[in-house]
Short mmCIF file of C-alpha atoms in Angstrom, two decimals:
data_model
loop_
_atom_site.label_atom_id
_atom_site.label_comp_id
_atom_site.label_asym_id
_atom_site.label_seq_id
_atom_site.Cartn_x
_atom_site.Cartn_y
_atom_site.Cartn_z
CA VAL L 1 14.66 38.12 35.31
CA THR L 2 11.44 39.96 34.48
CA ALA L 3 9.61 36.74 33.60
CA ALA L 4 10.90 34.95 36.71
CA MET L 5 9.98 37.85 39.00
CA THR L 6 6.51 37.99 37.43
CA ALA L 7 5.97 34.28 38.06
CA VAL L 8 7.11 34.62 41.68
CA GLY L 9 5.07 37.79 42.21
CA ALA L 10 1.93 36.21 40.78
CA ALA L 11 2.38 33.13 42.99
CA VAL L 12 2.79 35.27 46.11
CA ARG L 13 -0.26 37.33 45.12
CA ARG L 14 -2.34 34.14 44.82
CA LEU L 15 -1.22 33.09 48.33
CA CYS L 16 -1.77 36.57 49.80
CA PRO L 17 -4.69 38.11 47.91
CA HIS L 18 -5.33 40.92 50.42
CA LEU L 19 -1.79 41.84 51.50
CA ALA L 20 -0.09 44.94 50.07
CA LEU L 21 2.72 43.52 47.92
CA GLY L 22 5.52 45.09 45.93
CA VAL L 23 8.66 44.31 44.00
CA GLN L 24 12.09 45.69 43.26
CA VAL L 25 14.31 44.56 40.42
CA LEU L 26 17.90 45.50 41.25
CA CYS L 27 20.36 47.45 39.11
CA ALA L 28 17.72 50.16 38.56
CA ALA L 29 15.49 47.92 36.42
CA ASN L 30 12.58 50.15 37.37
CA GLN L 31 10.52 49.81 34.20
CA GLN L 32 10.90 46.04 34.44
CA ALA L 33 9.69 46.20 38.06
CA THR L 34 6.67 48.18 36.88
CA ALA L 35 5.90 45.51 34.29
CA VAL L 36 6.26 42.77 36.91
CA ALA L 37 3.96 44.59 39.32
CA LEU L 38 1.36 45.17 36.63
CA ALA L 39 1.41 41.58 35.35
CA ALA L 40 1.45 40.02 38.83
CA GLY L 41 -1.20 42.32 40.33
CA LEU L 42 1.15 43.92 42.85
CA ASP L 43 0.66 47.28 44.54
CA PHE L 44 4.02 49.06 44.54
CA ILE L 45 7.60 49.08 43.32
CA ARG L 46 10.79 50.10 45.07
CA VAL L 47 12.86 52.27 42.77
CA GLU L 48 16.52 53.21 42.81
CA GLY L 49 17.79 56.22 40.90
CA PHE L 50 14.42 57.98 40.80
CA VAL L 51 15.93 61.45 41.26
CA PHE L 52 19.56 62.58 41.04
CA SER L 53 22.26 60.43 39.48
CA HIS L 54 24.71 58.47 41.58
CA VAL L 55 27.48 55.93 41.18
CA ALA L 56 26.43 52.51 42.41
CA ASP L 57 28.33 49.23 42.58
CA GLU L 58 26.79 48.36 39.20
CA GLY L 59 27.87 51.65 37.59
CA ILE L 60 26.38 55.09 37.01
CA ILE L 61 22.65 55.20 37.69
CA ASN L 62 20.92 58.15 36.06
CA ALA L 63 17.71 59.67 37.38
CA CYS L 64 14.66 58.01 35.82
CA ALA L 65 11.60 59.80 37.23
CA GLY L 66 10.36 61.26 33.95
CA ASP L 67 10.94 58.13 31.91
CA LEU L 68 9.46 55.87 34.59
CA LEU L 69 6.33 57.97 35.06
CA ARG L 70 5.75 58.10 31.29
CA TYR L 71 6.27 54.33 31.04
CA ARG L 72 3.91 53.68 33.96
CA LYS L 73 1.21 55.73 32.22
CA LEU L 74 1.88 54.13 28.82
CA VAL L 75 1.33 50.60 30.15
CA GLY L 76 -1.69 51.54 32.27
CA ALA L 77 0.02 51.00 35.61
CA GLU L 78 -0.71 54.33 37.27
CA ASN L 79 -2.26 52.53 40.24
CA ILE L 80 1.15 51.05 41.11
CA GLN L 81 2.84 53.16 43.77
CA ILE L 82 6.49 54.20 43.61
CA PHE L 83 8.67 54.07 46.71
CA ALA L 84 11.94 55.78 45.82
CA ASP L 85 15.29 55.20 47.48
CA ILE L 86 17.07 58.43 48.34
CA LYS L 87 20.85 58.59 48.75
CA LYS L 88 20.72 54.83 48.15
CA LYS L 89 22.92 52.31 49.91
CA HIS L 90 25.87 50.72 48.04
CA SER L 91 26.34 54.00 46.19
CA ALA L 92 28.62 57.01 46.10
CA HIS L 93 26.85 60.34 46.07
CA ALA L 94 29.78 62.59 45.23
CA LEU L 95 27.91 63.77 42.13
CA THR L 96 25.23 65.23 44.40
CA ALA L 97 27.28 65.97 47.52
CA ASP L 98 25.87 69.52 47.58
CA ILE L 99 22.29 68.17 47.82
CA SER L 100 21.08 67.03 51.23
CA VAL L 101 19.04 63.94 51.89
CA ALA L 102 16.06 66.19 52.67
CA GLU L 103 16.44 67.98 49.32
CA THR L 104 16.64 64.62 47.59
CA ALA L 105 13.46 63.50 49.32
CA SER L 106 11.73 66.74 48.34
CA ALA L 107 12.74 66.19 44.71
CA ALA L 108 11.32 62.66 44.82
CA GLU L 109 8.06 64.05 46.20
CA LEU L 110 7.99 66.74 43.48
CA PHE L 111 8.40 64.02 40.85
CA LEU L 112 5.37 62.19 42.30
CA ALA L 113 6.98 59.41 44.33
CA ASP L 114 4.41 57.90 46.69
CA GLY L 115 7.03 57.45 49.40
CA VAL L 116 10.78 57.61 49.99
CA VAL L 117 13.13 54.96 51.35
CA LEU L 118 15.99 55.98 53.62
CA THR L 119 18.86 53.49 54.05
CA GLY L 120 22.25 53.11 55.65
CA THR L 121 25.35 52.89 53.47
CA ALA L 122 25.09 49.13 52.85
CA THR L 123 22.81 46.13 53.37
CA GLY L 124 22.30 45.57 57.07
CA LEU L 125 23.73 48.95 58.09
CA PRO L 126 21.33 51.31 59.86
CA ALA L 127 19.93 54.55 58.52
CA ASP L 128 20.80 57.72 60.42
CA PRO L 129 17.91 58.52 62.82
CA GLY L 130 18.75 62.21 62.41
CA GLU L 131 18.24 61.90 58.66
CA LEU L 132 14.87 60.26 59.30
CA ARG L 133 13.73 63.34 61.23
CA GLU L 134 15.21 65.64 58.58
CA VAL L 135 13.40 63.86 55.75
CA GLN L 136 10.11 63.67 57.65
CA CYS L 137 10.22 67.46 58.10
CA ALA L 138 10.90 67.94 54.37
CA VAL L 139 8.12 65.83 52.82
CA LYS L 140 4.45 64.99 53.28
CA ILE L 141 4.72 61.51 51.71
CA PRO L 142 5.55 58.36 53.71
CA VAL L 143 9.15 57.79 54.80
CA LEU L 144 10.28 54.16 54.99
CA ILE L 145 13.46 52.81 56.57
CA GLY L 146 15.12 50.44 54.13
CA SER L 147 18.10 48.88 55.89
CA GLY L 148 19.74 48.04 59.18
CA VAL L 149 16.73 47.76 61.50
CA THR L 150 17.46 45.41 64.39
CA LEU L 151 15.89 44.47 67.70
CA GLU L 152 18.39 46.75 69.41
CA ASN L 153 17.81 49.89 67.32
CA VAL L 154 14.18 49.65 66.18
CA LYS L 155 13.19 52.24 68.81
CA ASN L 156 15.08 54.82 66.68
CA TYR L 157 12.73 54.22 63.74
CA LEU L 158 9.27 53.91 65.27
CA ASP L 159 8.28 57.27 63.75
CA ALA L 160 8.90 55.96 60.22
CA ASN L 161 5.84 55.04 58.17
CA ALA L 162 7.20 51.55 57.46
CA LEU L 163 10.25 49.39 58.08
CA ILE L 164 11.78 47.15 55.43
CA ILE L 165 13.49 44.35 57.32
CA GLY L 166 15.52 41.71 55.55
CA SER L 167 18.92 40.87 57.02
CA TYR L 168 17.85 40.94 60.64
CA PHE L 169 15.17 38.33 60.00
CA LYS L 170 17.69 35.92 58.47
CA ARG L 171 19.66 33.27 60.38
CA GLU L 172 22.54 34.97 62.23
CA GLY L 173 21.38 38.29 60.74
CA TYR L 174 23.13 37.55 57.45
CA TRP L 175 21.26 38.59 54.28
CA ALA L 176 22.02 35.44 52.26
CA ASN L 177 20.74 33.01 54.89
CA GLY L 178 17.18 31.75 55.15
CA VAL L 179 14.57 33.39 57.36
CA ASP L 180 14.84 32.55 61.06
CA PRO L 181 11.25 32.33 62.43
CA ASP L 182 12.51 32.75 66.01
CA ARG L 183 14.21 36.05 65.17
CA VAL L 184 11.04 37.28 63.46
CA LYS L 185 8.85 36.26 66.43
CA LYS L 186 11.18 37.86 68.98
CA PHE L 187 11.33 41.08 66.95
CA MET L 188 7.56 41.31 66.53
CA GLU L 189 6.99 40.66 70.24
CA HIS L 190 9.47 43.45 71.03
CA ILE L 191 7.62 45.84 68.66
CA SER L 192 4.30 44.99 70.35
CA LYS L 193 5.77 45.88 73.76
CA LEU L 194 7.19 49.16 72.46
CA ARG L 195 3.77 50.16 71.12
CA GLU L 196 1.95 49.49 74.44
#
């Protein structure tokens, strides 16, 4: 997986030499993502399990901030930014039910995340706009929305620093389908009108 992601990342970097590019390797393979980003010349990684343990669909994910930061320094990848999921989708957070999403974001900032990613409970499900405001008040680092943004609800997330859009840009809005250029165009035109 690491070798394949590196090959893909390097190919995309060659095609887009000036675009900010990043990578995520699922199942909390955060050190592997760092290695991919370093080898492929990418700018950032998306990390799950950065702070506070949780139970994900792939099992228990333990916090990795210390280990990941030490690894990043060891391999000379300190220029690669870390965008950390907080209260990550497809996960149960009963282990940390007494810790709010804002406290989780603050912990990620304390452990030197460059930004935090707020999601809904599953792929394609929207993040809570109230949680976006709560997290933005709690941290000084960028807050990204990482799931569930659609043409119909994007107005709820315009204050976020970035939007990660996957499922909505696919045919019929289904994550496993190919990208639908018409959906992308319509969405981007809508965003342009909202910003006028």
